[in-house]
Short mmCIF file of C-alpha atoms in Angstrom, two decimals:
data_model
loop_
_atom_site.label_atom_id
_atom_site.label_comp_id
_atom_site.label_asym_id
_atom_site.label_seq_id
_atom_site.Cartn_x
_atom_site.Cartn_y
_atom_site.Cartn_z
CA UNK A 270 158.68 -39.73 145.42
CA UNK A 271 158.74 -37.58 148.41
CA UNK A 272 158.77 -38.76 152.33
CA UNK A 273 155.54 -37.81 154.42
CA UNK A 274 157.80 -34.44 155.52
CA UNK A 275 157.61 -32.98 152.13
CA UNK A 276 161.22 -34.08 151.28
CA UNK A 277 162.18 -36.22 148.05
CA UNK A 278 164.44 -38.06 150.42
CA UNK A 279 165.25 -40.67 147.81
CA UNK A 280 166.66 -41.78 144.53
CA UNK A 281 163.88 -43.68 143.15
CA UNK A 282 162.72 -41.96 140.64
CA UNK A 283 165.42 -39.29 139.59
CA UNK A 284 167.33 -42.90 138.82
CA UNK A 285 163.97 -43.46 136.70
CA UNK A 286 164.11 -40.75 134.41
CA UNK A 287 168.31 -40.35 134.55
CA UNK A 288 168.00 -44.53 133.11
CA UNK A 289 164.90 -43.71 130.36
CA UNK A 290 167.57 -40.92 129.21
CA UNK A 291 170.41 -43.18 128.17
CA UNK A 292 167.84 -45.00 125.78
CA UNK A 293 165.22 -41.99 125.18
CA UNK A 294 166.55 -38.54 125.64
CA UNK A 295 163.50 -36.79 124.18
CA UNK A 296 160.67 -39.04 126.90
CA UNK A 297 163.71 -39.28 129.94
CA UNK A 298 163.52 -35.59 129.91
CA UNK A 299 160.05 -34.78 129.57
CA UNK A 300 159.33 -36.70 132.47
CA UNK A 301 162.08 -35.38 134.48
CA UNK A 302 160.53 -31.63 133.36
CA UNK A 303 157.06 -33.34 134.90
CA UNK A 304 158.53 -34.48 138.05
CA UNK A 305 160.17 -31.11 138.82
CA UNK A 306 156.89 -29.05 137.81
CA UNK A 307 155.54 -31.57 140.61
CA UNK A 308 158.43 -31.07 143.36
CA UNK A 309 158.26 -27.15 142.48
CA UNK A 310 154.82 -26.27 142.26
CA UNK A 311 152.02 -26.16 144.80
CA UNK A 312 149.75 -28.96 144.41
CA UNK A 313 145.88 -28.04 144.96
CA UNK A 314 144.19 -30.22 141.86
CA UNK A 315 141.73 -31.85 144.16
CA UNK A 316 141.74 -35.40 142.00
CA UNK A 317 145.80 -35.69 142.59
CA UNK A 318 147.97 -36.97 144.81
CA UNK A 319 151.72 -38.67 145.13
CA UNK A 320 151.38 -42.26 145.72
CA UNK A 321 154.48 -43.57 147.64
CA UNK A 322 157.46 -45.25 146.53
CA UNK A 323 156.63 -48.70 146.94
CA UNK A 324 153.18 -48.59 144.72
CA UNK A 325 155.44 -46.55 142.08
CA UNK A 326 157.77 -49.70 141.84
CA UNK A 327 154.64 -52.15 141.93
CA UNK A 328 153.46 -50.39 138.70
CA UNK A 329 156.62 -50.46 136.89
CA UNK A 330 157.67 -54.06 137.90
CA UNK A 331 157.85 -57.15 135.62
CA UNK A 332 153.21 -57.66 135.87
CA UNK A 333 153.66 -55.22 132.94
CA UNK A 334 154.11 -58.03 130.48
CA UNK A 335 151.79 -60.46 131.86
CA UNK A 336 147.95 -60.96 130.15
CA UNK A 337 145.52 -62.56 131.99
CA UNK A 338 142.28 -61.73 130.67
CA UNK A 339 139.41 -63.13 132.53
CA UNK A 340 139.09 -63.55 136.26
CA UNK A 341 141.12 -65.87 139.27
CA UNK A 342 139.59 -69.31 139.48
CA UNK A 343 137.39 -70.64 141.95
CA UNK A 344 135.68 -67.41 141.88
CA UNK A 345 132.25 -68.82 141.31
CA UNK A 346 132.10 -72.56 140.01
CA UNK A 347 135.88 -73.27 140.52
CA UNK A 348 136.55 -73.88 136.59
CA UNK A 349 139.37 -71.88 134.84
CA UNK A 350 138.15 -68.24 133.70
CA UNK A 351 141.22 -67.15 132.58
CA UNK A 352 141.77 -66.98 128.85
CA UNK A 353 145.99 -67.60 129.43
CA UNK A 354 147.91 -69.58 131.02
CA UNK A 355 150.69 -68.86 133.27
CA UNK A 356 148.06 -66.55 135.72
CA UNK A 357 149.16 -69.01 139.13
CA UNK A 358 150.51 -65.75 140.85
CA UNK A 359 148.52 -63.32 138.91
CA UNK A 360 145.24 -64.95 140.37
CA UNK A 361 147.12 -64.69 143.49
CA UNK A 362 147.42 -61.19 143.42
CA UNK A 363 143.49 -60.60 142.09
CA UNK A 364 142.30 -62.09 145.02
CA UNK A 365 144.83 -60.82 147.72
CA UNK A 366 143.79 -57.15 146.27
CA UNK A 367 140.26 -57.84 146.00
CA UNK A 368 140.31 -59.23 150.07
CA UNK A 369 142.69 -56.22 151.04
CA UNK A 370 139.87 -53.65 149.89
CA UNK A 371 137.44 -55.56 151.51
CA UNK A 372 139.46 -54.71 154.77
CA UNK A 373 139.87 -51.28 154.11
CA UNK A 374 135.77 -50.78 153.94
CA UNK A 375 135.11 -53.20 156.46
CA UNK A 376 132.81 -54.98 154.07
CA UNK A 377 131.84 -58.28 152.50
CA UNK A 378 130.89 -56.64 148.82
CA UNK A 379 132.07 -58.47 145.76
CA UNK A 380 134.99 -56.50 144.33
CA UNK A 381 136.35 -56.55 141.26
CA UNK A 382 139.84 -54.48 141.07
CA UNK A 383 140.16 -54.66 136.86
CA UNK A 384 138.76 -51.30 135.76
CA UNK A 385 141.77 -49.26 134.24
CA UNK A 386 140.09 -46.06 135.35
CA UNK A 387 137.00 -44.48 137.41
CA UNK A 388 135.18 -43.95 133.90
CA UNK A 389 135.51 -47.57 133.34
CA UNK A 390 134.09 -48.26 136.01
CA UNK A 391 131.15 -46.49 136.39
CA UNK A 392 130.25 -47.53 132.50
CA UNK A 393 131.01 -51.14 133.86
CA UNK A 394 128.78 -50.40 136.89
CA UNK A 395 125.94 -48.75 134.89
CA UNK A 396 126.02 -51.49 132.01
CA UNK A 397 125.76 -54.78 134.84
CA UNK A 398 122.31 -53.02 135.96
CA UNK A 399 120.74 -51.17 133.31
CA UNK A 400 119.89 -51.34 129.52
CA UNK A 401 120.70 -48.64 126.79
CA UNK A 402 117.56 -45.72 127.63
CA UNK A 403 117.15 -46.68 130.92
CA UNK A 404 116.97 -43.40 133.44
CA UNK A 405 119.45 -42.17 135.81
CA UNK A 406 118.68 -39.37 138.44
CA UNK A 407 122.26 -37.64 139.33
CA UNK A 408 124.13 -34.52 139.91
CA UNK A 409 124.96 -32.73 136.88
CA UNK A 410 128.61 -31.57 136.00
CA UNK A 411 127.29 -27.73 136.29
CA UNK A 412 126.52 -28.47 140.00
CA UNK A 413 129.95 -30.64 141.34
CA UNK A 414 128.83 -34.02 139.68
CA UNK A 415 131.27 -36.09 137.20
CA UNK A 416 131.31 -36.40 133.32
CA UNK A 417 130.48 -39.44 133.79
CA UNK A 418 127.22 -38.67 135.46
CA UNK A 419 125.15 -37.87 132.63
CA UNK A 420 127.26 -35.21 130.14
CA UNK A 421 125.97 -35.10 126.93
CA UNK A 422 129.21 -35.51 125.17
CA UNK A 423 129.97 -38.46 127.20
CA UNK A 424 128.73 -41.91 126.94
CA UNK A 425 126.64 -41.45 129.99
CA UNK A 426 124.36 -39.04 128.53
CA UNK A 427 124.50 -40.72 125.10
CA UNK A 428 123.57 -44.21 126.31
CA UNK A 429 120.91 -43.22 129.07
CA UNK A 430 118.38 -40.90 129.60
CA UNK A 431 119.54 -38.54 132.41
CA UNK A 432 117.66 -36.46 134.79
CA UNK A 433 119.39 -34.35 137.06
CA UNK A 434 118.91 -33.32 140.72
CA UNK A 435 119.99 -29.72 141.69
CA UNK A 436 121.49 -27.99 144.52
CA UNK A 437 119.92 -24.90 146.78
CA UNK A 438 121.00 -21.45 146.78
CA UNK A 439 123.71 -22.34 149.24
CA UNK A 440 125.08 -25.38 147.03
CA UNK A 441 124.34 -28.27 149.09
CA UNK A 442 122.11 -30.91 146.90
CA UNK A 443 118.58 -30.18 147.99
CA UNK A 444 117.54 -33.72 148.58
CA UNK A 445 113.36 -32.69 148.41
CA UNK A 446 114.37 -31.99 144.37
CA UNK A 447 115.95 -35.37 144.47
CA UNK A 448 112.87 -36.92 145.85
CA UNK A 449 110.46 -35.04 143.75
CA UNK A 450 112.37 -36.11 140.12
CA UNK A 451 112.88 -39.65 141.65
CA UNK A 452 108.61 -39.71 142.40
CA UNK A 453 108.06 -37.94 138.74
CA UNK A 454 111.12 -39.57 136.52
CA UNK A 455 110.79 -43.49 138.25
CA UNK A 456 114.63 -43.55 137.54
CA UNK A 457 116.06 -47.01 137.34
CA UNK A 458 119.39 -46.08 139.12
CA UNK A 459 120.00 -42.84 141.81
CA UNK A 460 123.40 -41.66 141.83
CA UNK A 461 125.17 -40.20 144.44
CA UNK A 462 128.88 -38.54 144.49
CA UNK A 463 130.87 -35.79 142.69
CA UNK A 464 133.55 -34.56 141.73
CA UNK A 465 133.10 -30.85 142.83
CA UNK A 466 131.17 -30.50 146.05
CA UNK A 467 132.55 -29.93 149.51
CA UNK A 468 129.81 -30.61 151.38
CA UNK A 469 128.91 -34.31 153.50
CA UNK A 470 126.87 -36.47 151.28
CA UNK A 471 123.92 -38.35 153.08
CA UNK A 472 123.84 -41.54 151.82
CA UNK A 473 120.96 -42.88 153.90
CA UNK A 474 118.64 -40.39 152.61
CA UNK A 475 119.26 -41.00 148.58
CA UNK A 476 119.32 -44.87 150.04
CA UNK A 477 115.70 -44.28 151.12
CA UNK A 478 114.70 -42.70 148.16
CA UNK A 479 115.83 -45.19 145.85
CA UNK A 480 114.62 -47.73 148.00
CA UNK A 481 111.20 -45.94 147.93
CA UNK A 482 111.03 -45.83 144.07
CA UNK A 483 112.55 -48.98 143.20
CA UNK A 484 115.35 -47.66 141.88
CA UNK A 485 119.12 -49.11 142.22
CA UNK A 486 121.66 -47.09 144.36
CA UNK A 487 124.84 -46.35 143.41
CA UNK A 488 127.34 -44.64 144.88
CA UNK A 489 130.55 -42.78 143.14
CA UNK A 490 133.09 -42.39 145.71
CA UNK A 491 136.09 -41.75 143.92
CA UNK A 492 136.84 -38.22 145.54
CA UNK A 493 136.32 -39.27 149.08
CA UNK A 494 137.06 -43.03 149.20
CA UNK A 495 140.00 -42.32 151.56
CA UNK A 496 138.01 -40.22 153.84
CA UNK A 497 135.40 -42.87 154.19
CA UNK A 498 138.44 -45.69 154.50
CA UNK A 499 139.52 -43.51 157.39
CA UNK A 500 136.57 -42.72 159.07
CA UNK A 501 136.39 -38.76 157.56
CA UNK A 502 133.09 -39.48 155.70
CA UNK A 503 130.02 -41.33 156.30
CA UNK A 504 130.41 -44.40 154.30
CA UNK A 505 128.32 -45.90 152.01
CA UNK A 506 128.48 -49.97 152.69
CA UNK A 507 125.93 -51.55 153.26
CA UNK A 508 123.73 -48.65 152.05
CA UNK A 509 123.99 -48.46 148.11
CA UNK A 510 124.23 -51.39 145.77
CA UNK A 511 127.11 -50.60 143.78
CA UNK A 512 130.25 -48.65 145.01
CA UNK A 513 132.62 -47.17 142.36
CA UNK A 514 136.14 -44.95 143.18
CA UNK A 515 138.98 -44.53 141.58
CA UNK A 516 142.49 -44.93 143.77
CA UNK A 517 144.43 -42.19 143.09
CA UNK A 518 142.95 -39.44 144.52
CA UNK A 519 142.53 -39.36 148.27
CA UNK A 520 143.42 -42.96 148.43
CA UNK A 521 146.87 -42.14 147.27
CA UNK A 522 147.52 -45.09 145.22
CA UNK A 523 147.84 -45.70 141.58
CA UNK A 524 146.10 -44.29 138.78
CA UNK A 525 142.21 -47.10 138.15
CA UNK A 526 139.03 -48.01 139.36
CA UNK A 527 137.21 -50.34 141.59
CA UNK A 528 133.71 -51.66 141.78
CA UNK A 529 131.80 -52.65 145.08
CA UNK A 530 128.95 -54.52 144.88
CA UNK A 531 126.38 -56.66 146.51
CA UNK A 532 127.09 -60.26 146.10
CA UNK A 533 123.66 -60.54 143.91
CA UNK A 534 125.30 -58.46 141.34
CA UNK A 535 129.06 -60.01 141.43
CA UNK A 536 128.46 -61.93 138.41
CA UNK A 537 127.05 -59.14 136.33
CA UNK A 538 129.61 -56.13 137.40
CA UNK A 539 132.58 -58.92 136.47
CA UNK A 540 130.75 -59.67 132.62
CA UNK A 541 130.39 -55.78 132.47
CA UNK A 542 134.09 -55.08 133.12
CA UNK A 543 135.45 -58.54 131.25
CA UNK A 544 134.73 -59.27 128.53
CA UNK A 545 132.06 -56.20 128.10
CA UNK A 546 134.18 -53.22 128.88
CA UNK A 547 137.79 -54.24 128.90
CA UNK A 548 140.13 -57.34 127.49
CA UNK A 549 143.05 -57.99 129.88
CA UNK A 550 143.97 -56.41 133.27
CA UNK A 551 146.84 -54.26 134.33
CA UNK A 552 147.82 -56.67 136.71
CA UNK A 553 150.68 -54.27 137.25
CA UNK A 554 148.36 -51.94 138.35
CA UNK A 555 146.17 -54.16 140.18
CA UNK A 556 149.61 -54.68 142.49
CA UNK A 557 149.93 -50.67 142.80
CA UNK A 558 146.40 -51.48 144.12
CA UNK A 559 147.24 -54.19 146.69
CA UNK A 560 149.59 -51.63 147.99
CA UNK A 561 147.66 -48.63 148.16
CA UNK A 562 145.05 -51.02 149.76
CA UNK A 563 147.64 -51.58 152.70
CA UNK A 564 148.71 -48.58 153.46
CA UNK A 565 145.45 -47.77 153.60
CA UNK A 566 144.64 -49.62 156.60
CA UNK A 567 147.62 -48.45 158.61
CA UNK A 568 147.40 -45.58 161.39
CA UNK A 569 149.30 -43.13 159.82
CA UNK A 570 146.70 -42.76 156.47
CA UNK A 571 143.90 -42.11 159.05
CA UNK A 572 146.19 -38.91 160.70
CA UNK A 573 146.78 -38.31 157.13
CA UNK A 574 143.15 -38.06 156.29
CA UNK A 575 142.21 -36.62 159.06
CA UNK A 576 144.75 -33.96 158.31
CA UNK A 577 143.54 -33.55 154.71
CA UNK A 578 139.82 -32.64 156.21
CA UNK A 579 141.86 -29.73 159.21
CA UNK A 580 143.71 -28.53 156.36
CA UNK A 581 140.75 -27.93 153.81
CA UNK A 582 138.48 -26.15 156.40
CA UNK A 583 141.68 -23.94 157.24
CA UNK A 584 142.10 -23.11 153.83
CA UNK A 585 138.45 -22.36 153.15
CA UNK A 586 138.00 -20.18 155.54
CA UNK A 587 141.30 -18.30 155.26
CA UNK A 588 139.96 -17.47 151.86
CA UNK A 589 136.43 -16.34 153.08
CA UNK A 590 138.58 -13.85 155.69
CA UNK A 591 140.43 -12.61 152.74
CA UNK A 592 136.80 -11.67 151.30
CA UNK A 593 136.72 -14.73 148.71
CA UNK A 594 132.98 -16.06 147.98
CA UNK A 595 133.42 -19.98 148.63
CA UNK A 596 131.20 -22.36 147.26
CA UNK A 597 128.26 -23.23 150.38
CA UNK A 598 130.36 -21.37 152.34
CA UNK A 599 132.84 -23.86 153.72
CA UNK A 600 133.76 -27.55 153.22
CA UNK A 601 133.46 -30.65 154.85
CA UNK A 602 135.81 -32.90 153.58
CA UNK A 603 139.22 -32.29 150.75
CA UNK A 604 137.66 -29.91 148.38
CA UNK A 605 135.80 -26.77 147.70
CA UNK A 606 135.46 -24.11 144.96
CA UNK A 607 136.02 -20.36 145.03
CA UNK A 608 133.66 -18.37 143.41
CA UNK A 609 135.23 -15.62 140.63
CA UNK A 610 131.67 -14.66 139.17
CA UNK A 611 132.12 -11.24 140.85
CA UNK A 612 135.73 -10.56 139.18
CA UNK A 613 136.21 -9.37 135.90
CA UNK A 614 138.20 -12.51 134.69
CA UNK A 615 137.50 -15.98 134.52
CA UNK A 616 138.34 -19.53 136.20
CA UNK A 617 140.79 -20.61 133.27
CA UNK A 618 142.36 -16.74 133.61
CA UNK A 619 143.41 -17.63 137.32
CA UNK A 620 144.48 -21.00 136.38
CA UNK A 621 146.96 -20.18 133.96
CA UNK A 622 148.64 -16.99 135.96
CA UNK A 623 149.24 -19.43 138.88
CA UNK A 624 150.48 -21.68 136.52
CA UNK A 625 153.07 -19.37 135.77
CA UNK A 626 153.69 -18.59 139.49
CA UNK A 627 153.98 -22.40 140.43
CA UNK A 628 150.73 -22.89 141.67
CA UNK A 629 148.42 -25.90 140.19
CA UNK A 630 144.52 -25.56 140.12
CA UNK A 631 141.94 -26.51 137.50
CA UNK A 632 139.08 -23.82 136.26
CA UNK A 633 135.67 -25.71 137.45
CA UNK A 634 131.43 -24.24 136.91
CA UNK A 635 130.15 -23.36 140.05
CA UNK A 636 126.34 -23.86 140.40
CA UNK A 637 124.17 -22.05 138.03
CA UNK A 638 128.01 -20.69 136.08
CA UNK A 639 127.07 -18.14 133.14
CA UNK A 640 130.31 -18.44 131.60
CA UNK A 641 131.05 -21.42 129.32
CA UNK A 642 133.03 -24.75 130.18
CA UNK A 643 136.24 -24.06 128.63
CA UNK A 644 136.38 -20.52 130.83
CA UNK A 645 134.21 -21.12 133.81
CA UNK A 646 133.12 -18.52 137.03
CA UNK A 647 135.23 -20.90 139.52
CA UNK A 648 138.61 -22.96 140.35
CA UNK A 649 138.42 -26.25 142.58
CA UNK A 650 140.88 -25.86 145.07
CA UNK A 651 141.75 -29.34 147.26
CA UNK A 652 144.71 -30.27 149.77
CA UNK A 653 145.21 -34.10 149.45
CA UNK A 654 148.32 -33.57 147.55
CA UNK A 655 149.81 -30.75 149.37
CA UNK A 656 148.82 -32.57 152.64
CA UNK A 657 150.77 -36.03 151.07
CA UNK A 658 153.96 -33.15 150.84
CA UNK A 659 153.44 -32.32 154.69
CA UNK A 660 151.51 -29.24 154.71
CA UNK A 661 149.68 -27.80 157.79
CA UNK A 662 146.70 -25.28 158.31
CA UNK A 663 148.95 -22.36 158.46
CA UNK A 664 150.81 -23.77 155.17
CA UNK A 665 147.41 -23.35 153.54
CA UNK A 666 146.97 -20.18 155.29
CA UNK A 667 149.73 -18.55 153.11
CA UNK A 668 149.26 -20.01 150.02
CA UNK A 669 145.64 -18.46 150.44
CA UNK A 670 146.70 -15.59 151.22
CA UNK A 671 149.68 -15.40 147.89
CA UNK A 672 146.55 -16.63 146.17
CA UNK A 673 144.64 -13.21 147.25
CA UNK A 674 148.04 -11.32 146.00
CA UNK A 675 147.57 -12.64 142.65
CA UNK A 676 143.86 -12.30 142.78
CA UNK A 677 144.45 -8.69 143.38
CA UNK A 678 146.77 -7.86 140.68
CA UNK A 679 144.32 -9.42 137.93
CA UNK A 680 141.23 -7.05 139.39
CA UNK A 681 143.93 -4.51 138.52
CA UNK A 682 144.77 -5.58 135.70
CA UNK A 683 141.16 -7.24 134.29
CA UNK A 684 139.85 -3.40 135.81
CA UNK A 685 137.83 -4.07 138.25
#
């Protein structure tokens, strides 16, 4: 979609969405509406990015019509565990994919590259080591963690009893409450990751917590699994039992999940995805995968991540010298929130006037938020995207400080 300058230097996909008009006027135009809301706007939604040209074509190429429910053979026993026939080059595929994100961690975890999506794979991942009412100990969504952590509206906290660990009055997690509610609760599983905290995570510590209460460790990477591919984040290999991400976020790749796991758990995270969870992969997909899994690996996503991580702390603290309240203060890796409890309007107020001035955030609770989900005290603000386009520091700089602008204007107008 757009070269690593910023520049949509191709034809790839306007030819997409001029061909889906000839047959579709209504959907050809829609998405072309999409794709210039994403060329035009600013880009901050921290769980986006623009995957390049050659995983686009992956996902729309002729794997679309192909089934192959089960797994590649040989995986285990050698005896056919697909339920089609036909799979030769899908199976192929599975296990080039599978062996390609093995590379990118460095590590010799079972993977399984099926899930359609990060939720399916953490209710996969949850499901191949627990029972319904079994405990988790996790970050809640109120303090950066993920739906899928433990929500009450979402299977999560429906299907498991949840206890969550809390942050300090800075916002980092306070890893003494973790070890206190893992020595009083006796979870079964610790969970480590979010989806709204800027801040390094310390896998070796919840690792020796879990490991002291006999509790599994799992680890939900999705936001930072290309910072740990390219060296930006501690990583968790070799620390935590399961690994799930997603691959579209700072991995840049297409939109699904993958699971990581010890090889004492490979057969149960497979059972839990197929025939548990899900019937047939989108092998398509699974190719977008493969890709994103090589470009991964390649010098230029490491200056890219590393680039993501420069930008993030310039834009952070740009905003704290324009007298913004940030979220502990700073951030570590592609993320962080900004802090609107002291303004008379809300999260989902900011989001939809930059909306209409073409910038893109999401409203998001900030840690111990008084106003309700749908409004929120806070926006999450990330730069993966933006970064993808070709931004810099002083890029961010400005679009901080047009931010501040429109900021201003609302205290005006919300009378402040």
């Amino acid at each position: 979609m757009f070269d690593r300058n910023g520049n949509d230097s191709s034809t790839y996909n306007v030819e997409n969405y001029e061909f889906i008009k000839k047959f579709s006027p209504t959907v050809g135009g829609l998405i072309e509406k999409e794709y210039l809301r994403q060329k035009n706007n600013i880009e901050l939604i921290a769980s986006e990015n623009y995957c390049s040209e050659a995983v686009l074509a992956a996902c729309g190429s002729c794997l679309s019509w192909k089934y192959a429910e089960g797994y590649p053979t040989n995986r285990y026993s050698g005896s056919e565990t697909r339920y089609y026939g036909g799979t030769k080059y899908v199976d192929e595929l599975e296990e080039y994919c599978c062996n390609q994100w093995r590379q990118v961690f460095h590590t010799d975890y079972h993977v399984n590259v099926q899930p359609h999506s990060g939720s399916q794979a953490n209710f996969a991942a949850y499901k191949s080591v627990l029972k319904p009412g079994d405990t988790i100990l996790s970050m809640s969504l109120d303090n950066g963690g993920h739906l899928t952590h433990g929500s009450s509206v979402n299977f999560s906290g429906k299907l498991y009893n949840v206890v969550f660990y809390d942050v300090d009055e800075n916002g980092y997690i306070d890893m003494e409450d973790v070890r206190k509610k893992a020595k009083s609760y006796r979870p079964n599983l610790i969970l480590a990751g979010a989806s709204a905290y800027a801040r390094i995570i310390d896998f070796e510590q919840f690792r020796d917590i879990a490991k002291e209460f006999g509790a599994y460790f799992m680890v939900d990477m999705a936001h930072i699994a290309g910072l740990v591919a390219a060296g930006e984040h501690p990583s968790p290999f070799g620390l935590a039992d399961i690994i799930t991400t997603t691959t579209h976020k700072t991995l840049r790749g297409p939109r699904g999940g993958l699971i990581f796991a010890r090889k004492e758990l490979a057969k149960k995270v497979d059972s839990a995805v197929f025939p548990y969870a899900q019937g047939g992969p989108l092998e398509h997909i699974i190719a977008g995968k493969a890709v994103c899994a090589e470009e991964a690996q390649t010098s230029e996503f490491k200056e890219y991540a590393h680039q993501v991580v420069l930008n993030c702390k310039a834009f952070a603290d740009e905003f704290i010298k324009l007298g913004f309240k940030i979220v502990t203060g700073g951030t570590d890796n592609h993320v962080f929130l900004i802090d609107l409890s002291d303004h008379p309007f809300t999260g989902k107020d900011l989001q939809d006037r930059l909306d209409e001035n073409g910038i893109t955030l999401n409203k998001n609770a900030i840690p111990g938020d008084k106003r309700p989900p749908k409004q929120t005290s806070g926006v999450r603000v990330g730069t993966a995207p933006m970064t993808t386009r070709g931004f810099k520091e002083e890029d961010f700089r400005k679009v901080a400080r047009r931010i501040a602008e429109i900021v201003k204007q609302m205290d005006e107008e919300f009378g402040k």
